[in-house]
């Protein structure tokens, strides 16, 4: 079979799907890969011969639209920003995906993530192709996982999801129907989740059933829960990040060996508003609690990110590095502070670590709630972590023996990454072509 991957968004949105693409190719399938332009080098290092698709996700996340307008105190400005972000890059995704399909000549399926799914679904419908989607958190109506913190009860939970689906449909209806019009398709009359469900589209749930007991039974085989996806050792080695390949970079390895296991701090692709203030909060928390911290800069511009002078912190206590291989580094840590992205959440849980989730938006508060419910984490809004005492207080809640023991126990119950990737590839390779109903 020939699968066309149409993957946009941040690294967390894309890398997990690339693991599935590699597994499909290992099985003898042909995989054609399109990714956000800024992530082309990532996919190239994995050997997937990618083409740029959509818009630069790092530029979007760092834009005033995301960093200022979406957080505006003015409701009208905030709603306009939400509508703009929801459909950002859809024209580029449509035209790029059509060109990619024309280049390959024929295809069996389009495989996408949650972002841009409306466009990928419309293109698949127009071309009469099968479609599969990878979801890294619950995003469809259910009675098990609440989209609203503190909400309890299956009836209230499902009602909240239904409301959320209506709100998103209101935000995206015009843009989606514009995309459909460009393809010569009729106007959609109901929102995408209903259309995908009615068409029997497979939506792979790429997170662990241990965190959402009962959800697999409610959703059935069209939304299989596979476990958290991750690259295998060989693929991670190709990325050349700290800890990937044969071993840790010498300076980092020496630092880790020279003291107690540190707290890992990393926010991935999320824009840290004030890196110096965050480093100061980390340093203060380490001093108060008597711990060390390893800070991964991610997509942020931390000055002297190699751990050199000028950071304004105790460098024996706080080390700053660039991107790291989670699978190699996290097992040498004792806890994690992160943004609550699904990929990082899965890596932290597999390492058996308790966590402080400093969330920004989207699914991140949900992961904070799920970790808190499992007794292995706490959640704080990311913007509060630089306030006096907040980070130290949150870490104090998870740096105890009981929480550590629960985290180790939960980590041992998770689906191994190779089995999760294999299950996702099974689901994708079982897709047959068909036209979505509107």
Short mmCIF file of C-alpha atoms in Angstrom, two decimals:
data_model
loop_
_atom_site.label_atom_id
_atom_site.label_comp_id
_atom_site.label_asym_id
_atom_site.label_seq_id
_atom_site.Cartn_x
_atom_site.Cartn_y
_atom_site.Cartn_z
CA UNK A 1 0.00 0.00 0.00
CA UNK A 2 1.02 3.61 -0.49
CA UNK A 3 0.38 5.88 2.49
CA UNK A 4 0.69 9.66 2.26
CA UNK A 5 1.52 11.29 5.59
CA UNK A 6 0.14 14.83 5.89
CA UNK A 7 1.59 16.05 9.18
CA UNK A 8 1.47 19.64 10.38
CA UNK A 9 1.97 21.27 13.77
CA UNK A 10 4.78 21.18 16.30
CA UNK A 11 7.38 18.48 16.73
CA UNK A 12 5.12 16.79 19.27
CA UNK A 13 2.38 16.58 16.65
CA UNK A 14 4.68 15.17 13.99
CA UNK A 15 7.40 12.98 15.50
CA UNK A 16 5.05 10.34 16.88
CA UNK A 17 3.41 9.91 13.48
CA UNK A 18 6.84 9.56 11.87
CA UNK A 19 7.41 6.52 14.10
CA UNK A 20 4.34 4.94 12.51
CA UNK A 21 5.57 5.88 9.04
CA UNK A 22 8.89 4.16 9.72
CA UNK A 23 7.08 1.03 10.91
CA UNK A 24 4.86 0.97 7.82
CA UNK A 25 7.92 1.28 5.61
CA UNK A 26 9.67 -1.50 7.53
CA UNK A 27 6.69 -3.73 6.70
CA UNK A 28 7.11 -3.05 2.99
CA UNK A 29 4.54 -0.28 2.52
CA UNK A 30 5.41 2.80 0.51
CA UNK A 31 5.37 5.93 2.67
CA UNK A 32 5.26 9.44 1.22
CA UNK A 33 5.91 12.07 3.86
CA UNK A 34 4.79 15.69 4.05
CA UNK A 35 5.60 17.68 7.20
CA UNK A 36 5.57 21.28 8.40
CA UNK A 37 8.46 23.12 6.66
CA UNK A 38 10.43 23.69 9.87
CA UNK A 39 10.32 19.95 10.63
CA UNK A 40 11.67 18.80 7.26
CA UNK A 41 15.21 18.41 8.72
CA UNK A 42 13.82 16.20 11.50
CA UNK A 43 12.12 13.85 9.04
CA UNK A 44 15.19 13.93 6.77
CA UNK A 45 17.42 12.71 9.60
CA UNK A 46 15.00 9.81 10.02
CA UNK A 47 15.44 8.94 6.35
CA UNK A 48 11.86 9.61 5.27
CA UNK A 49 12.59 11.95 2.29
CA UNK A 50 10.01 14.55 3.35
CA UNK A 51 8.51 17.46 1.45
CA UNK A 52 7.34 20.69 3.15
CA UNK A 53 3.61 20.88 3.79
CA UNK A 54 1.54 23.66 5.30
CA UNK A 55 3.17 26.48 7.26
CA UNK A 56 6.08 26.85 9.67
CA UNK A 57 4.70 25.75 13.03
CA UNK A 58 7.48 27.37 15.05
CA UNK A 59 6.72 30.73 13.44
CA UNK A 60 3.01 30.31 14.22
CA UNK A 61 3.63 29.40 17.85
CA UNK A 62 5.94 32.37 18.25
CA UNK A 63 3.62 34.83 16.49
CA UNK A 64 1.68 37.68 18.08
CA UNK A 65 -1.49 35.82 17.08
CA UNK A 66 -0.65 33.00 19.47
CA UNK A 67 1.42 34.73 22.13
CA UNK A 68 -0.66 37.91 22.43
CA UNK A 69 -4.06 37.79 20.72
CA UNK A 70 -5.13 34.33 21.94
CA UNK A 71 -4.45 35.50 25.49
CA UNK A 72 -6.10 38.89 25.09
CA UNK A 73 -8.47 40.00 27.87
CA UNK A 74 -10.83 41.26 25.15
CA UNK A 75 -13.29 38.46 24.21
CA UNK A 76 -13.80 39.58 20.59
CA UNK A 77 -10.06 39.72 19.90
CA UNK A 78 -9.56 36.35 21.57
CA UNK A 79 -12.33 34.67 19.53
CA UNK A 80 -10.96 36.13 16.30
CA UNK A 81 -7.52 34.80 17.19
CA UNK A 82 -8.92 31.36 18.00
CA UNK A 83 -10.71 31.27 14.65
CA UNK A 84 -7.55 32.35 12.82
CA UNK A 85 -5.31 29.84 14.59
CA UNK A 86 -7.80 26.98 14.08
CA UNK A 87 -7.57 27.43 10.30
CA UNK A 88 -3.98 28.68 10.05
CA UNK A 89 -2.20 27.20 7.06
CA UNK A 90 -5.21 25.40 5.64
CA UNK A 91 -4.76 26.88 2.15
CA UNK A 92 -1.11 25.86 2.12
CA UNK A 93 -1.96 22.40 3.40
CA UNK A 94 -4.63 21.84 0.75
CA UNK A 95 -2.50 22.99 -2.17
CA UNK A 96 0.58 21.20 -0.87
CA UNK A 97 -1.23 17.92 -0.28
CA UNK A 98 -2.86 18.04 -3.72
CA UNK A 99 0.55 18.64 -5.32
CA UNK A 100 2.04 15.80 -3.33
CA UNK A 101 -0.70 13.42 -4.43
CA UNK A 102 -0.24 14.51 -8.04
CA UNK A 103 3.49 13.84 -7.77
CA UNK A 104 3.08 10.30 -6.46
CA UNK A 105 0.39 9.48 -9.01
CA UNK A 106 -1.64 7.13 -6.85
CA UNK A 107 -2.18 6.49 -3.16
CA UNK A 108 -4.29 4.33 -0.89
CA UNK A 109 -4.57 6.40 2.27
CA UNK A 110 -3.98 9.84 3.69
CA UNK A 111 -2.67 9.71 7.26
CA UNK A 112 -2.91 12.86 9.32
CA UNK A 113 -2.93 14.12 12.86
CA UNK A 114 -5.58 16.21 14.55
CA UNK A 115 -4.30 19.54 13.22
CA UNK A 116 -5.44 20.08 9.65
CA UNK A 117 -7.69 17.03 9.78
CA UNK A 118 -10.53 18.98 8.15
CA UNK A 119 -8.38 19.70 5.10
CA UNK A 120 -6.94 16.18 4.87
CA UNK A 121 -10.45 14.73 5.12
CA UNK A 122 -11.70 16.98 2.32
CA UNK A 123 -8.79 16.07 0.04
CA UNK A 124 -9.21 12.36 0.79
CA UNK A 125 -12.93 12.65 0.03
CA UNK A 126 -12.30 14.44 -3.25
CA UNK A 127 -9.69 11.87 -4.35
CA UNK A 128 -11.67 8.87 -3.09
CA UNK A 129 -8.87 7.77 -0.76
CA UNK A 130 -8.93 6.04 2.58
CA UNK A 131 -8.07 8.11 5.61
CA UNK A 132 -6.65 7.51 9.06
CA UNK A 133 -5.92 9.98 11.82
CA UNK A 134 -3.65 9.87 14.85
CA UNK A 135 -4.97 11.49 18.02
CA UNK A 136 -2.56 12.05 20.90
CA UNK A 137 -5.26 12.73 23.48
CA UNK A 138 -9.05 12.26 23.76
CA UNK A 139 -10.71 14.81 21.47
CA UNK A 140 -14.05 13.15 20.73
CA UNK A 141 -17.18 13.10 22.85
CA UNK A 142 -17.05 10.49 25.60
CA UNK A 143 -18.20 9.82 29.17
CA UNK A 144 -14.79 8.98 30.66
CA UNK A 145 -12.36 11.90 30.26
CA UNK A 146 -13.59 15.41 30.95
CA UNK A 147 -12.42 18.31 28.78
CA UNK A 148 -13.03 20.65 31.71
CA UNK A 149 -10.98 20.48 34.89
CA UNK A 150 -13.02 19.52 37.93
CA UNK A 151 -16.07 18.33 35.99
CA UNK A 152 -17.42 15.01 37.26
CA UNK A 153 -19.97 12.45 36.07
CA UNK A 154 -20.46 10.74 32.69
CA UNK A 155 -23.48 12.82 31.69
CA UNK A 156 -21.83 16.15 32.44
CA UNK A 157 -18.62 14.98 30.78
CA UNK A 158 -20.33 14.05 27.53
CA UNK A 159 -22.34 17.28 27.55
CA UNK A 160 -19.13 19.30 27.91
CA UNK A 161 -17.63 17.50 24.92
CA UNK A 162 -20.74 18.11 22.85
CA UNK A 163 -20.56 21.80 23.67
CA UNK A 164 -16.87 21.89 22.75
CA UNK A 165 -17.57 20.24 19.40
CA UNK A 166 -20.24 22.81 18.64
CA UNK A 167 -17.90 25.66 19.55
CA UNK A 168 -15.14 24.34 17.28
CA UNK A 169 -17.65 23.82 14.47
CA UNK A 170 -18.75 27.43 14.87
CA UNK A 171 -15.12 28.56 14.73
CA UNK A 172 -14.13 26.47 11.70
CA UNK A 173 -17.33 25.94 9.66
CA UNK A 174 -16.72 28.84 7.28
CA UNK A 175 -13.06 27.99 6.71
CA UNK A 176 -13.79 24.29 6.23
CA UNK A 177 -16.51 24.93 3.70
CA UNK A 178 -14.20 27.32 1.86
CA UNK A 179 -11.70 24.48 1.55
CA UNK A 180 -14.41 22.13 0.35
CA UNK A 181 -15.58 24.73 -2.17
CA UNK A 182 -12.04 25.04 -3.57
CA UNK A 183 -12.18 21.29 -4.22
CA UNK A 184 -15.65 21.39 -5.76
CA UNK A 185 -17.21 19.50 -2.84
CA UNK A 186 -20.61 20.27 -1.34
CA UNK A 187 -20.96 22.21 1.89
CA UNK A 188 -20.64 20.18 5.10
CA UNK A 189 -23.80 20.35 7.20
CA UNK A 190 -22.52 18.64 10.36
CA UNK A 191 -19.16 18.83 12.10
CA UNK A 192 -16.23 16.63 11.18
CA UNK A 193 -16.36 14.17 14.11
CA UNK A 194 -19.84 13.06 13.06
CA UNK A 195 -18.85 12.74 9.40
CA UNK A 196 -15.74 10.72 10.22
CA UNK A 197 -17.68 8.46 12.57
CA UNK A 198 -20.42 7.84 10.00
CA UNK A 199 -17.82 7.06 7.34
CA UNK A 200 -16.05 4.55 9.60
CA UNK A 201 -12.75 6.43 9.50
CA UNK A 202 -10.08 5.02 11.82
CA UNK A 203 -8.91 7.50 14.44
CA UNK A 204 -5.98 5.93 16.28
CA UNK A 205 -5.84 6.94 19.94
CA UNK A 206 -2.10 7.14 20.52
CA UNK A 207 -2.02 7.21 24.31
CA UNK A 208 -2.20 4.63 27.03
CA UNK A 209 -5.45 2.96 28.14
CA UNK A 210 -4.13 2.77 31.70
CA UNK A 211 -4.77 6.50 32.07
CA UNK A 212 -8.31 6.42 30.67
CA UNK A 213 -9.93 3.18 31.91
CA UNK A 214 -13.20 2.44 30.14
CA UNK A 215 -12.58 4.63 27.11
CA UNK A 216 -11.59 1.79 24.79
CA UNK A 217 -14.83 -0.04 25.58
CA UNK A 218 -16.88 3.09 24.88
CA UNK A 219 -15.25 3.85 21.55
CA UNK A 220 -14.61 0.43 20.03
CA UNK A 221 -12.32 -0.69 17.18
CA UNK A 222 -12.61 2.44 15.02
CA UNK A 223 -10.84 4.40 17.76
CA UNK A 224 -8.26 1.89 19.03
CA UNK A 225 -6.12 2.86 22.03
CA UNK A 226 -2.60 1.83 21.15
CA UNK A 227 -0.40 3.37 23.83
CA UNK A 228 2.02 6.30 23.55
CA UNK A 229 4.05 6.31 20.33
CA UNK A 230 7.81 6.79 20.27
CA UNK A 231 10.74 6.31 17.93
CA UNK A 232 12.84 3.18 18.34
CA UNK A 233 16.51 3.26 19.35
CA UNK A 234 17.86 3.31 15.79
CA UNK A 235 15.60 6.19 14.76
CA UNK A 236 16.46 8.21 17.86
CA UNK A 237 20.15 7.70 17.20
CA UNK A 238 19.73 9.32 13.77
CA UNK A 239 18.46 12.52 15.37
CA UNK A 240 21.82 13.20 17.00
CA UNK A 241 20.36 14.80 20.13
CA UNK A 242 21.85 14.70 23.61
CA UNK A 243 21.56 11.15 24.85
CA UNK A 244 20.70 9.59 21.49
CA UNK A 245 22.88 6.95 19.92
CA UNK A 246 25.58 5.13 21.83
CA UNK A 247 25.48 7.26 24.95
CA UNK A 248 25.21 10.66 26.58
CA UNK A 249 27.45 13.53 25.51
CA UNK A 250 30.44 13.50 27.86
CA UNK A 251 29.80 16.82 29.57
CA UNK A 252 26.16 15.97 30.31
CA UNK A 253 27.06 12.46 31.43
CA UNK A 254 29.67 13.83 33.82
CA UNK A 255 27.22 16.37 35.23
CA UNK A 256 24.61 13.66 35.80
CA UNK A 257 27.20 11.43 37.46
CA UNK A 258 28.41 14.19 39.78
CA UNK A 259 25.29 14.37 41.94
CA UNK A 260 21.82 13.10 42.72
CA UNK A 261 19.34 12.47 39.88
CA UNK A 262 18.00 15.88 38.81
CA UNK A 263 14.56 17.21 38.07
CA UNK A 264 14.06 17.48 34.31
CA UNK A 265 12.57 20.78 33.11
CA UNK A 266 11.48 21.13 29.48
CA UNK A 267 8.64 22.79 27.59
CA UNK A 268 9.31 21.48 24.09
CA UNK A 269 7.88 23.69 21.38
CA UNK A 270 5.90 25.86 23.79
CA UNK A 271 7.08 29.51 23.92
CA UNK A 272 8.49 30.34 27.34
CA UNK A 273 7.55 33.99 27.89
CA UNK A 274 10.55 34.88 30.06
CA UNK A 275 13.39 32.32 29.97
CA UNK A 276 15.59 34.17 32.52
CA UNK A 277 12.67 34.32 34.96
CA UNK A 278 12.01 30.60 34.49
CA UNK A 279 15.67 29.79 35.11
CA UNK A 280 15.62 31.94 38.22
CA UNK A 281 12.51 30.09 39.47
CA UNK A 282 14.15 26.73 38.77
CA UNK A 283 17.32 27.79 40.57
CA UNK A 284 15.34 29.06 43.56
CA UNK A 285 13.29 25.86 43.74
CA UNK A 286 16.45 23.76 43.60
CA UNK A 287 18.01 25.78 46.41
CA UNK A 288 14.90 25.51 48.55
CA UNK A 289 14.36 21.78 47.99
CA UNK A 290 17.99 20.66 47.80
CA UNK A 291 17.72 19.20 44.30
CA UNK A 292 19.40 19.71 40.93
CA UNK A 293 17.70 20.49 37.60
CA UNK A 294 18.42 19.69 33.96
CA UNK A 295 16.73 22.31 31.76
CA UNK A 296 16.07 21.56 28.08
CA UNK A 297 15.62 24.75 26.06
CA UNK A 298 13.46 23.11 23.37
CA UNK A 299 12.34 25.67 20.79
CA UNK A 300 13.10 28.56 23.14
CA UNK A 301 16.03 30.95 22.96
CA UNK A 302 17.84 30.37 26.23
CA UNK A 303 21.09 32.31 26.21
CA UNK A 304 24.19 30.14 26.64
CA UNK A 305 22.02 27.06 26.17
CA UNK A 306 25.09 24.85 26.33
CA UNK A 307 25.43 25.43 30.05
CA UNK A 308 28.15 28.04 29.74
CA UNK A 309 28.58 31.20 31.82
CA UNK A 310 26.07 34.02 31.92
CA UNK A 311 22.95 32.12 32.94
CA UNK A 312 22.70 33.84 36.30
CA UNK A 313 22.13 30.54 38.11
CA UNK A 314 24.24 28.07 40.06
CA UNK A 315 25.57 25.98 37.16
CA UNK A 316 26.46 23.04 39.40
CA UNK A 317 22.83 22.95 40.45
CA UNK A 318 21.09 23.90 37.17
CA UNK A 319 22.39 22.77 33.78
CA UNK A 320 20.84 24.09 30.55
CA UNK A 321 21.03 22.03 27.35
CA UNK A 322 19.34 21.96 23.96
CA UNK A 323 17.06 19.17 22.78
CA UNK A 324 17.58 15.84 24.53
CA UNK A 325 16.60 12.25 23.87
CA UNK A 326 13.90 11.68 26.48
CA UNK A 327 14.30 7.92 26.47
CA UNK A 328 17.98 8.23 27.38
CA UNK A 329 17.86 11.17 29.78
CA UNK A 330 14.60 10.86 31.72
CA UNK A 331 15.42 7.52 33.39
CA UNK A 332 18.36 9.33 35.03
CA UNK A 333 16.06 11.96 36.55
CA UNK A 334 13.80 11.88 39.63
CA UNK A 335 10.88 14.04 38.45
CA UNK A 336 9.89 16.24 35.51
CA UNK A 337 8.45 19.69 34.95
CA UNK A 338 6.95 19.91 31.47
CA UNK A 339 4.18 21.44 29.39
CA UNK A 340 1.89 18.42 29.26
CA UNK A 341 2.30 17.57 25.59
CA UNK A 342 1.29 13.99 24.87
CA UNK A 343 4.73 12.90 23.65
CA UNK A 344 6.55 14.30 26.66
CA UNK A 345 3.86 13.01 29.01
CA UNK A 346 4.28 9.51 27.62
CA UNK A 347 8.08 9.65 27.87
CA UNK A 348 7.93 10.90 31.47
CA UNK A 349 5.44 8.20 32.46
CA UNK A 350 7.48 5.45 30.78
CA UNK A 351 10.50 6.62 32.76
CA UNK A 352 8.47 6.19 35.95
CA UNK A 353 8.70 9.85 36.97
CA UNK A 354 6.20 12.02 38.83
CA UNK A 355 5.57 15.34 37.12
CA UNK A 356 4.58 18.97 37.44
CA UNK A 357 2.59 19.90 34.33
CA UNK A 358 3.01 23.59 33.54
CA UNK A 359 0.30 23.83 30.93
CA UNK A 360 -0.37 26.41 28.24
CA UNK A 361 -3.46 25.32 26.29
CA UNK A 362 -5.08 22.61 24.15
CA UNK A 363 -4.82 19.10 25.65
CA UNK A 364 -2.19 20.05 28.23
CA UNK A 365 -4.58 20.83 31.14
CA UNK A 366 -6.26 17.48 30.45
CA UNK A 367 -2.97 15.64 30.84
CA UNK A 368 -2.36 17.54 34.06
CA UNK A 369 -5.73 16.39 35.37
CA UNK A 370 -5.12 12.79 34.31
CA UNK A 371 -1.72 12.67 36.03
CA UNK A 372 -3.19 14.23 39.15
CA UNK A 373 -6.02 11.69 39.09
CA UNK A 374 -3.47 8.87 38.84
CA UNK A 375 -1.60 10.26 41.84
CA UNK A 376 1.59 10.91 39.88
CA UNK A 377 1.50 14.63 39.21
CA UNK A 378 0.19 18.11 39.80
CA UNK A 379 -0.73 20.87 37.34
CA UNK A 380 -0.15 24.61 37.26
CA UNK A 381 -0.68 27.20 34.55
CA UNK A 382 2.73 27.72 32.92
CA UNK A 383 2.58 31.48 33.39
CA UNK A 384 2.45 31.04 37.18
CA UNK A 385 5.63 28.98 37.50
CA UNK A 386 7.84 32.07 37.66
CA UNK A 387 5.85 33.53 40.57
CA UNK A 388 7.61 33.27 43.96
CA UNK A 389 7.28 29.84 45.50
CA UNK A 390 4.93 28.33 42.89
CA UNK A 391 7.39 25.97 41.22
CA UNK A 392 9.01 24.97 44.51
CA UNK A 393 5.61 24.28 46.03
CA UNK A 394 4.49 22.19 43.07
CA UNK A 395 7.70 20.17 43.07
CA UNK A 396 7.43 19.59 46.81
CA UNK A 397 4.08 17.87 46.17
CA UNK A 398 5.60 15.26 43.85
CA UNK A 399 9.07 14.75 45.36
CA UNK A 400 7.95 12.28 47.99
CA UNK A 401 8.41 8.54 48.22
CA UNK A 402 4.73 7.66 47.83
CA UNK A 403 4.29 9.65 44.63
CA UNK A 404 7.55 8.28 43.25
CA UNK A 405 6.38 4.71 43.95
CA UNK A 406 3.05 5.31 42.21
CA UNK A 407 4.87 6.74 39.18
CA UNK A 408 7.15 3.71 38.93
CA UNK A 409 4.18 1.36 39.22
CA UNK A 410 2.23 3.21 36.54
CA UNK A 411 5.21 3.28 34.22
CA UNK A 412 5.53 -0.49 34.45
CA UNK A 413 1.92 -0.91 33.30
CA UNK A 414 2.17 1.18 30.13
CA UNK A 415 2.11 -0.40 26.69
CA UNK A 416 5.73 -0.67 25.47
CA UNK A 417 6.52 1.79 22.69
CA UNK A 418 7.26 -0.87 20.07
CA UNK A 419 3.89 -2.52 20.68
CA UNK A 420 2.11 0.84 20.53
CA UNK A 421 3.72 1.74 17.21
CA UNK A 422 2.94 -1.72 15.81
CA UNK A 423 -0.72 -1.41 16.85
CA UNK A 424 -0.99 2.01 15.21
CA UNK A 425 0.57 0.67 12.01
CA UNK A 426 -1.87 -2.26 12.07
CA UNK A 427 -4.78 0.16 12.27
CA UNK A 428 -3.48 2.37 9.46
CA UNK A 429 -2.65 -0.50 7.13
CA UNK A 430 -6.15 -1.91 7.58
CA UNK A 431 -7.81 1.23 6.18
CA UNK A 432 -9.72 0.87 2.92
CA UNK A 433 -10.59 3.66 0.52
CA UNK A 434 -13.95 5.35 0.61
CA UNK A 435 -15.72 8.67 0.35
CA UNK A 436 -16.72 10.60 3.45
CA UNK A 437 -20.35 11.49 3.92
CA UNK A 438 -21.27 15.15 4.40
#
